[in-house]
Short mmCIF file of C-alpha atoms and ligand atoms in Angstrom, two decimals:
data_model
loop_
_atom_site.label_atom_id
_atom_site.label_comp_id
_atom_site.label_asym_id
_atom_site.label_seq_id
_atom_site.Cartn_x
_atom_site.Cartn_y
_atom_site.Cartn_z
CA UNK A 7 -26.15 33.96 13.77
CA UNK A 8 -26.26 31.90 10.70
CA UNK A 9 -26.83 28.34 11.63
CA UNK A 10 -24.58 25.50 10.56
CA UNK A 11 -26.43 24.53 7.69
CA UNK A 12 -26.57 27.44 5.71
CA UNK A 13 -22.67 28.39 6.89
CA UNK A 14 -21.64 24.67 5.43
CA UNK A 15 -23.56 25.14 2.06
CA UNK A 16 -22.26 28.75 1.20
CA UNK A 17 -19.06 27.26 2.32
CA UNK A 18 -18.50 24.78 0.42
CA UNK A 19 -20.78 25.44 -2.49
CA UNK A 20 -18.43 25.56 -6.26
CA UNK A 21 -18.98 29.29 -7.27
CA UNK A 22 -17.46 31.36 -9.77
CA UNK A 23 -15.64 34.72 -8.86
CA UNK A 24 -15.62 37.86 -11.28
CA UNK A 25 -14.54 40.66 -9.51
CA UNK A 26 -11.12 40.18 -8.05
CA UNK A 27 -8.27 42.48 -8.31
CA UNK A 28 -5.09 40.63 -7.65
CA UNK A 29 -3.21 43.63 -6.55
CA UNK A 30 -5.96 43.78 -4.30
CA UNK A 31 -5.43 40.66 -2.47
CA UNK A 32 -1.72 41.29 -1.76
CA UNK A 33 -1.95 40.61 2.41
CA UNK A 34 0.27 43.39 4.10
CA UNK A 35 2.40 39.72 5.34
CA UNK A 36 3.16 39.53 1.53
CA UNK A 37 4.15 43.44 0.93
CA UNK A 38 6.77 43.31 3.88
CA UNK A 39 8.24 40.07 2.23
CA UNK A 40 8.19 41.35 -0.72
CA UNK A 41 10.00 44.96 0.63
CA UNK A 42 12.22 42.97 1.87
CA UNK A 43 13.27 40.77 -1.36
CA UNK A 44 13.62 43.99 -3.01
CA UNK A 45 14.80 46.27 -0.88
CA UNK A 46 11.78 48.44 -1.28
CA UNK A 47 11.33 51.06 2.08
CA UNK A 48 7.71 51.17 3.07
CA UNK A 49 5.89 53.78 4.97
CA UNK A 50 4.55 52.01 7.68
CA UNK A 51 7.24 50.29 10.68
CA UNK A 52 4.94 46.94 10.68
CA UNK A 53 2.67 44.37 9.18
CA UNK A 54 -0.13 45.43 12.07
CA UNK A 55 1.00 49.25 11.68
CA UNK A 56 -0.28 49.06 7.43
CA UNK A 57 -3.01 46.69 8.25
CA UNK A 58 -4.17 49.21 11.00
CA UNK A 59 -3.85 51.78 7.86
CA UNK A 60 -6.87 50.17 6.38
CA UNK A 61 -9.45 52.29 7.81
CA UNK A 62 -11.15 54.03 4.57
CA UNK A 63 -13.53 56.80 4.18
CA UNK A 64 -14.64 55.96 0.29
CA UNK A 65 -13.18 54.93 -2.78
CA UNK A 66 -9.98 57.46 -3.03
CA UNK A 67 -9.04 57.05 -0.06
CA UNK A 68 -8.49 52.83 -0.71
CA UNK A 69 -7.29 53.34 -4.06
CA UNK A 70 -4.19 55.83 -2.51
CA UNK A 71 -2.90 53.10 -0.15
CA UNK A 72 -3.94 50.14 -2.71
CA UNK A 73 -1.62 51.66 -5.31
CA UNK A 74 1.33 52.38 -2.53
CA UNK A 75 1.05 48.35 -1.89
CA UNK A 76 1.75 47.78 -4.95
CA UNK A 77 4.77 49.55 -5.44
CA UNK A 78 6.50 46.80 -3.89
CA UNK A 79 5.86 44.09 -6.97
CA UNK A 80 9.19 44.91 -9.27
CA UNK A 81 9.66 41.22 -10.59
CA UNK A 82 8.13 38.35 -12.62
CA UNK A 83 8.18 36.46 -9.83
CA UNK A 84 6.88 38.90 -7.29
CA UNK A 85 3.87 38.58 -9.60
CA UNK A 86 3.42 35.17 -9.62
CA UNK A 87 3.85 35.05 -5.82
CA UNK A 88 1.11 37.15 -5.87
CA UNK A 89 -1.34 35.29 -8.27
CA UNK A 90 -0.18 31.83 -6.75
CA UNK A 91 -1.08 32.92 -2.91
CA UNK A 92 -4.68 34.22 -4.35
CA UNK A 93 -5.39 31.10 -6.58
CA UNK A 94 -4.84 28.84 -2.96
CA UNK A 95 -6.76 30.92 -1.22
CA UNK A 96 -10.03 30.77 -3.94
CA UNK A 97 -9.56 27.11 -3.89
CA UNK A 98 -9.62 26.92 -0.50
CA UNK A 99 -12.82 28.64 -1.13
CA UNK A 100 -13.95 26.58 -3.57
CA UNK A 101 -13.75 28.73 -6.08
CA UNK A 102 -13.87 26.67 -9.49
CA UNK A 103 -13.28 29.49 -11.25
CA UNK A 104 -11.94 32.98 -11.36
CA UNK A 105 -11.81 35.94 -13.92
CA UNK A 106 -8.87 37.86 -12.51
CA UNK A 107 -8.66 41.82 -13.40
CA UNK A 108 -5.02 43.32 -13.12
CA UNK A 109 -4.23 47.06 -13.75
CA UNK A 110 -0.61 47.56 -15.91
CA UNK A 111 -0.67 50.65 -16.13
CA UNK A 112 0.18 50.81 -11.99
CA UNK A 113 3.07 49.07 -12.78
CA UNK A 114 4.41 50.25 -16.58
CA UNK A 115 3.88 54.00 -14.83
CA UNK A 116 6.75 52.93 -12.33
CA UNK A 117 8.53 51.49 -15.22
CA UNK A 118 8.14 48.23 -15.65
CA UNK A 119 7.86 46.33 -18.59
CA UNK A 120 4.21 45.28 -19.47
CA UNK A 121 5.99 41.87 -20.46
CA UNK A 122 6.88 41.38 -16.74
CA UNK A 123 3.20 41.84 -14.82
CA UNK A 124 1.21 39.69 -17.22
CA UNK A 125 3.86 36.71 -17.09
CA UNK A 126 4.18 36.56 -13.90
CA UNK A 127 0.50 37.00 -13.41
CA UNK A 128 -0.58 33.87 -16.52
CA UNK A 129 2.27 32.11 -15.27
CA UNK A 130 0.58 31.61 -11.89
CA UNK A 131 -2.89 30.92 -13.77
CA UNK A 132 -1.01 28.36 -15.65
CA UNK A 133 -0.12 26.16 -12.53
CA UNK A 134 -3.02 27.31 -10.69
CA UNK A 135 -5.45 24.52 -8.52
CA UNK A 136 -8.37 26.19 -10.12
CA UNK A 137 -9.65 27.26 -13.66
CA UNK A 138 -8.47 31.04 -14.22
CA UNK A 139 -8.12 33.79 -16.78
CA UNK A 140 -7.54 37.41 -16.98
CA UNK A 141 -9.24 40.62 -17.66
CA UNK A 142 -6.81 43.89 -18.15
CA UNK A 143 -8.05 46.90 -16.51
CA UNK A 144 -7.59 50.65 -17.77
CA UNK A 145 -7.59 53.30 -15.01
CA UNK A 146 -9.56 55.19 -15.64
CA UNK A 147 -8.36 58.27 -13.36
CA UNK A 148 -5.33 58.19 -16.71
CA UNK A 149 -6.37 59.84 -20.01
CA UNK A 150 -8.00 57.61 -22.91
CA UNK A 151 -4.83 57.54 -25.00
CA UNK A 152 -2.89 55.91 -22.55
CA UNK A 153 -5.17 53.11 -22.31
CA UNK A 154 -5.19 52.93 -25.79
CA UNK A 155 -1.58 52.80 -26.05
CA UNK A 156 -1.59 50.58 -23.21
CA UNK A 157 -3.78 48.08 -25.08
CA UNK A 158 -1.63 48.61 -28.16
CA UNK A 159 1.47 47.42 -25.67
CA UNK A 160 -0.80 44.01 -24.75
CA UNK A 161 -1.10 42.85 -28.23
CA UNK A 162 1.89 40.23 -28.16
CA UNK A 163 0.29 38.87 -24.94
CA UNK A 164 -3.49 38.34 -26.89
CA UNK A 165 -3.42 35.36 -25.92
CA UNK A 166 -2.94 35.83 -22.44
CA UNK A 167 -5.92 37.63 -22.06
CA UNK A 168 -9.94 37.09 -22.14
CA UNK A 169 -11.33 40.76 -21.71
CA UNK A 170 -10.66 44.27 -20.65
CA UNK A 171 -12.51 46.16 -17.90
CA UNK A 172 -12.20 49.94 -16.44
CA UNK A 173 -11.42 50.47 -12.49
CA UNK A 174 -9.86 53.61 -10.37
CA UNK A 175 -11.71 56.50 -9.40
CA UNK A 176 -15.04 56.20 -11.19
CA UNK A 177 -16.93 59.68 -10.40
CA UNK A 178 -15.67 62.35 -12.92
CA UNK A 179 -14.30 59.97 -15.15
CA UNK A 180 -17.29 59.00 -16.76
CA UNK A 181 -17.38 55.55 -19.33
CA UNK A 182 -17.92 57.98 -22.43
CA UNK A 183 -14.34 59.10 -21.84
CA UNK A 184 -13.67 55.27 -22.87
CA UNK A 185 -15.81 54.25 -26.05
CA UNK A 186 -12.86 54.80 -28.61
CA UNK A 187 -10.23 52.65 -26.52
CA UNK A 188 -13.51 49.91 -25.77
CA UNK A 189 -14.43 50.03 -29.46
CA UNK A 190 -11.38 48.63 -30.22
CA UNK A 191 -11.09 46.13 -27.92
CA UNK A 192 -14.46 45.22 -29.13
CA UNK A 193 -12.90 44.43 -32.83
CA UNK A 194 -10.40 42.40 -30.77
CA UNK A 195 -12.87 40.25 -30.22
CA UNK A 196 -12.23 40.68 -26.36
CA UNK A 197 -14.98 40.67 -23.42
CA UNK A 198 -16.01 43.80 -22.47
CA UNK A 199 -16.81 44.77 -18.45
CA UNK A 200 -16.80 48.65 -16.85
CA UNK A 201 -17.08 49.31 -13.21
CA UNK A 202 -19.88 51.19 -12.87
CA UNK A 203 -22.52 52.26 -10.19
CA UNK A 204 -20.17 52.03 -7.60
CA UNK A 205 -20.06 55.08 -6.07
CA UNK A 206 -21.02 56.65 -9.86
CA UNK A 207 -24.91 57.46 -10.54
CA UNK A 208 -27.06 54.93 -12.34
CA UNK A 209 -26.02 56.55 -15.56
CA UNK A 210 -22.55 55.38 -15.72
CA UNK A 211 -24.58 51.51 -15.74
CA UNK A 212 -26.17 52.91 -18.70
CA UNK A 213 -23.57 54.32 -20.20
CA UNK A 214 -21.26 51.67 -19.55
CA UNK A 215 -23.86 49.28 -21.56
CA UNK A 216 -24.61 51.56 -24.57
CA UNK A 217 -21.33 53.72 -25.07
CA UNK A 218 -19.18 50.84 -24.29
CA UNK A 219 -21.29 47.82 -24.92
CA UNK A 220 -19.94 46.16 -21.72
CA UNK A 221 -21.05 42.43 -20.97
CA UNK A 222 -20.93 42.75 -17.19
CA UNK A 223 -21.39 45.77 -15.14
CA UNK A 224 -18.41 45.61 -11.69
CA UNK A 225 -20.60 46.59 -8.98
CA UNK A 226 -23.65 48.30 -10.20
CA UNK A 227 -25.42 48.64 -6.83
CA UNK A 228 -27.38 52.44 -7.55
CA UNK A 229 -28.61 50.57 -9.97
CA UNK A 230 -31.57 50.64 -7.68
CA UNK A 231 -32.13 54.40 -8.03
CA UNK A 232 -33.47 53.93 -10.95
CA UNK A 233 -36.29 51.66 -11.89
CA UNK A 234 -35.85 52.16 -15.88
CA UNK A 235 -32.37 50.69 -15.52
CA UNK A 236 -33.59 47.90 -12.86
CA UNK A 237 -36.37 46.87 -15.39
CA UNK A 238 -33.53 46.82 -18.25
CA UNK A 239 -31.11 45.28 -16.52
CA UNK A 240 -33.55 42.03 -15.22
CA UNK A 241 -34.68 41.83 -18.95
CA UNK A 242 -31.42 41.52 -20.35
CA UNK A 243 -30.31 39.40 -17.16
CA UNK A 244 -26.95 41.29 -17.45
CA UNK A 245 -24.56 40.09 -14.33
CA UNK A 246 -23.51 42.97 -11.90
CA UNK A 247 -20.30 41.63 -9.95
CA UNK A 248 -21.28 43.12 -5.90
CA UNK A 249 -18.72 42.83 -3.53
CA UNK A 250 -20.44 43.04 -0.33
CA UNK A 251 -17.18 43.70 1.87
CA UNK A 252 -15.90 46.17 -0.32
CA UNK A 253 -18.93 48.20 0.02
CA UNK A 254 -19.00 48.52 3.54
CA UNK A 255 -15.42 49.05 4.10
CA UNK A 256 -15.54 51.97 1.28
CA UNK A 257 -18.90 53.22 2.94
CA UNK A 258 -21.26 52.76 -0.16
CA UNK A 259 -23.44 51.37 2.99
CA UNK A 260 -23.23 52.24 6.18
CA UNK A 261 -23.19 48.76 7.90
CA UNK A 262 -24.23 45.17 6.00
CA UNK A 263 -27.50 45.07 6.71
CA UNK A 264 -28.48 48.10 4.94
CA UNK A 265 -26.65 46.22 1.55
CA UNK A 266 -29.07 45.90 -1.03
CA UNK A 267 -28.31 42.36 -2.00
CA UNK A 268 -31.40 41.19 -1.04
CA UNK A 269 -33.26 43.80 -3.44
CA UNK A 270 -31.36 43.30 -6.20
CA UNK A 271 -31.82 39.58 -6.07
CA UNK A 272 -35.75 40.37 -5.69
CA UNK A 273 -35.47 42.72 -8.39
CA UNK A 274 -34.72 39.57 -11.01
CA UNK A 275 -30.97 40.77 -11.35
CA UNK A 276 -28.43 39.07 -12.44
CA UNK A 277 -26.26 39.61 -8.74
CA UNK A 278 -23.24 37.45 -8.42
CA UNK A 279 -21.00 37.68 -4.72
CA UNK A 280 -17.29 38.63 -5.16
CA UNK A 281 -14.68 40.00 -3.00
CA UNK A 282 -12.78 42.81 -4.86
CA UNK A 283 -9.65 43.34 -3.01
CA UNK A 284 -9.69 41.01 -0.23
CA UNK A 285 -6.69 41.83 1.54
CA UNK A 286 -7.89 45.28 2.13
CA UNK A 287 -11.96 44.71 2.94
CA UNK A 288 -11.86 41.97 5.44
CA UNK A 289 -12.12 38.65 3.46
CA UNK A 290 -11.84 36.31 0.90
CA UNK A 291 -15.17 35.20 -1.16
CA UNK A 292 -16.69 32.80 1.34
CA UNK A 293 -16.00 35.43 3.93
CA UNK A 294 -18.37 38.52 1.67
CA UNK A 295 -21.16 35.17 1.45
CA UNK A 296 -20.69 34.64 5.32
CA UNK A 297 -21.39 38.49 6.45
CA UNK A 298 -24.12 38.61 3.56
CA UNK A 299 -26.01 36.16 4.86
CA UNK A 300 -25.26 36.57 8.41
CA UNK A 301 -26.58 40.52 8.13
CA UNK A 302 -29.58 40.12 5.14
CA UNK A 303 -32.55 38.00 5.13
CA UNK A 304 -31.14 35.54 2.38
CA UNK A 305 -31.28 31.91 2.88
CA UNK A 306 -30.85 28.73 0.68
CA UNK A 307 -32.93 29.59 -2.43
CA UNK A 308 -30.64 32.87 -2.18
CA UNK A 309 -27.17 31.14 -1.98
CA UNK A 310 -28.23 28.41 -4.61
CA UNK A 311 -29.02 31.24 -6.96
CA UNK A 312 -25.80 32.95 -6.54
CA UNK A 313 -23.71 30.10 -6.83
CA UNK A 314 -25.69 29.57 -10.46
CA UNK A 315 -25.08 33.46 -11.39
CA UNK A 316 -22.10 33.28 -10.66
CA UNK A 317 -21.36 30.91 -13.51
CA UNK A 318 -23.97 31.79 -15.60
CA UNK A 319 -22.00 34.69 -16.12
CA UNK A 320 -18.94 33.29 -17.04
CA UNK A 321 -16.79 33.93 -20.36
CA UNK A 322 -16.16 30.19 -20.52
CA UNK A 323 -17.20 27.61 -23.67
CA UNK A 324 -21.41 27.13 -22.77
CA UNK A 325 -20.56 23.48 -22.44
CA UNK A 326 -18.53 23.94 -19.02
CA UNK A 327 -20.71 26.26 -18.14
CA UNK A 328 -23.36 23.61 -18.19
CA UNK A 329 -20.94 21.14 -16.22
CA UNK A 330 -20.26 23.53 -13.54
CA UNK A 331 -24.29 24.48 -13.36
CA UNK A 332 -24.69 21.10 -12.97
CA UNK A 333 -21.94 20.71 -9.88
CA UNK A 334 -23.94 23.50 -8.20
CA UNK A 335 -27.45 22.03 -8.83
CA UNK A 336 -25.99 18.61 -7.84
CA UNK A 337 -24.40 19.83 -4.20
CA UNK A 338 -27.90 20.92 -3.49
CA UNK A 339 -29.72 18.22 -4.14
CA UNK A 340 -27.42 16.01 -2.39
CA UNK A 341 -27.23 18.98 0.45
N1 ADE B 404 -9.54 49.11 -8.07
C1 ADE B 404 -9.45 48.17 -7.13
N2 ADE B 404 -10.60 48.05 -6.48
C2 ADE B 404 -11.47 48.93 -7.03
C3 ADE B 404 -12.81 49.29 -6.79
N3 ADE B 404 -13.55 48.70 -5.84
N4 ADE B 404 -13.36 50.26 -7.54
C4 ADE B 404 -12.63 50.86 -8.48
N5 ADE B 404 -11.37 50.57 -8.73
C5 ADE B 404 -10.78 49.61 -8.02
ZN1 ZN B 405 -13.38 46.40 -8.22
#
């Protein structure tokens, strides 16, 4: 049991999250409203009936009913529902911050406009409680010229966005398969982030970093397997966004305390705590720190750290990065 202490300072420590897919924290409550508004039929008779659904064997297996979920968002304003009902929930967390991946190309392949899923989507950032932006994600199960053209369709809505990353089904579809469509991106002066290591080998991470010149790696736990990449990674302290939850529920470990949080963090890494699709793994942010801590041998020194990863790595202006450093040093000190 994690005592009270521990549980109130991962709790209500500020933190940063990086690895959130917003279709992935549509709550099955939200898909049968949102059925309903649109007259969408679903598969499954009940909210308890889907959520009992959510019993996964690895990645493909997530990413089938994950997409079918999503086939109910047909309006702007399903999309800002969305957003909005995430944004509340990080703040709740205290979340002060939160780089938001979206995948368009789940949506445009159903037929909706682009124009509709990022407006809806920035609208919601715009009002949000907390400090938000928004990194577009290719599948990459598609071909490379769709996400090309797909990134050729976001240029009116530059603005909107900070970076673009790479999700789906990541073994076979290697990042090399990518480097033309992340080249350009690169000229767009956008942030650059690849899931990789995942359920991939450790040289997707490497490929990810020198084929696609990616700033973050998503995931990046077989990093591990490989003690070249572990050494390169701690020198260049490059961030790896784990989602703790995610990789039990999608069997990456068997149980929690076999997660290799703990080693990573000994390892010098750059590990930041993030809850991928929270709707379908069990839990919001606080609730991936809560079972890491409550299943690993990580304690204070290990939670302060995190929080500080977490916004050391960051695409925000170095000078609120400082502030919000300073927040986290500040809440333990005064802890
Ligand atoms: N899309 C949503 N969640 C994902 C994950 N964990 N890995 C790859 N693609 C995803
Ligand atoms: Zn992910």
């Amino acid at each position: 049991m994690l005592d009270q202490r521990l549980r109130a300072l991962l709790t209500g420590m500020p933190k940063a999250e990086l690895h959130i897919h917003i279709e992935g924290s549509l709550e099955p409550e939200l898909i049968f409203a949102l059925a309903q508004r649109n007259g969408v039929q679903l598969d499954y008779p009940s909210v308890e009936a889907l959520r009992q659904a959510y019993d996964f064997s690895d990645l493909q297996s997530f990413l089938d009913i994950y997409y079918a979920g999503a086939s109910v968002l047909l309006k702007e304003q399903d999309f800002y529902d969305m957003t909005a009902a995430y944004l509340a929930r990080a703040h709740a967390d205290n979340v002060r911050h939160a780089e938001i991946f979206f995948d368009p190309q789940t949506h445009t392949a159903r037929g909706l406009p682009f124009e509709t899923v990022i407006n809806g989507i920035w609208r919601a950032c715009q009002d949000s409680p907390i400090s938000a932006s928004l990194i577009m994600c290719f599948l990459r199960h598609l071909s490379e010229d769709e996400a090309i053209a797909t990134l050729e369709e976001s240029l009116p809505f530059r603005d909107k966005f900070i970076g673009v990353g790479l999700d789906s089904s990541e073994v076979g579809h290697p990042p090399e398969k990518f480097a033309r469509v992340f080249e350009r991106a690169r000229q767009l002066g956008l942030h650059l982030v690849a899931h990789a290591g995942e359920e991939g080998p450790p040289s997707y991470i490497d490929s990810a970093l020198d084929v696609l010149n990616v700033e973050r790696i998503d995931h990046g736990v077989r990093c591990l397997e490989s003690p070249e990449l572990v050494e390169r990674l701690a020198r260049e302290q490059m961030a790896l966004t784990v989602c703790p939850l995610s990789n039990i529920k999608l069997r990456v470990f068997d149980v929690m305390g076999t997660h290799n949080l703990r080693r990573l963090l000994d390892a010098g890494l750059a590990a930041t705590v993030n809850s991928d699709d929270p709707a379908y793994f069990g839990g919001y942010i606080n609730q991936n720190f809560l079972a890491a801590f409550e299943a690993l041998p990580l304690d204070e020194t290990h939670a302060r750290q995190l929080a500080r990863n977490s916004f050391a790595a960051a695409f925000v202006e170095p000078e609120r990065k400082r502030a919000w450093l300073a927040e986290v040093d500040a809440f333990f000190a005064n802890a």
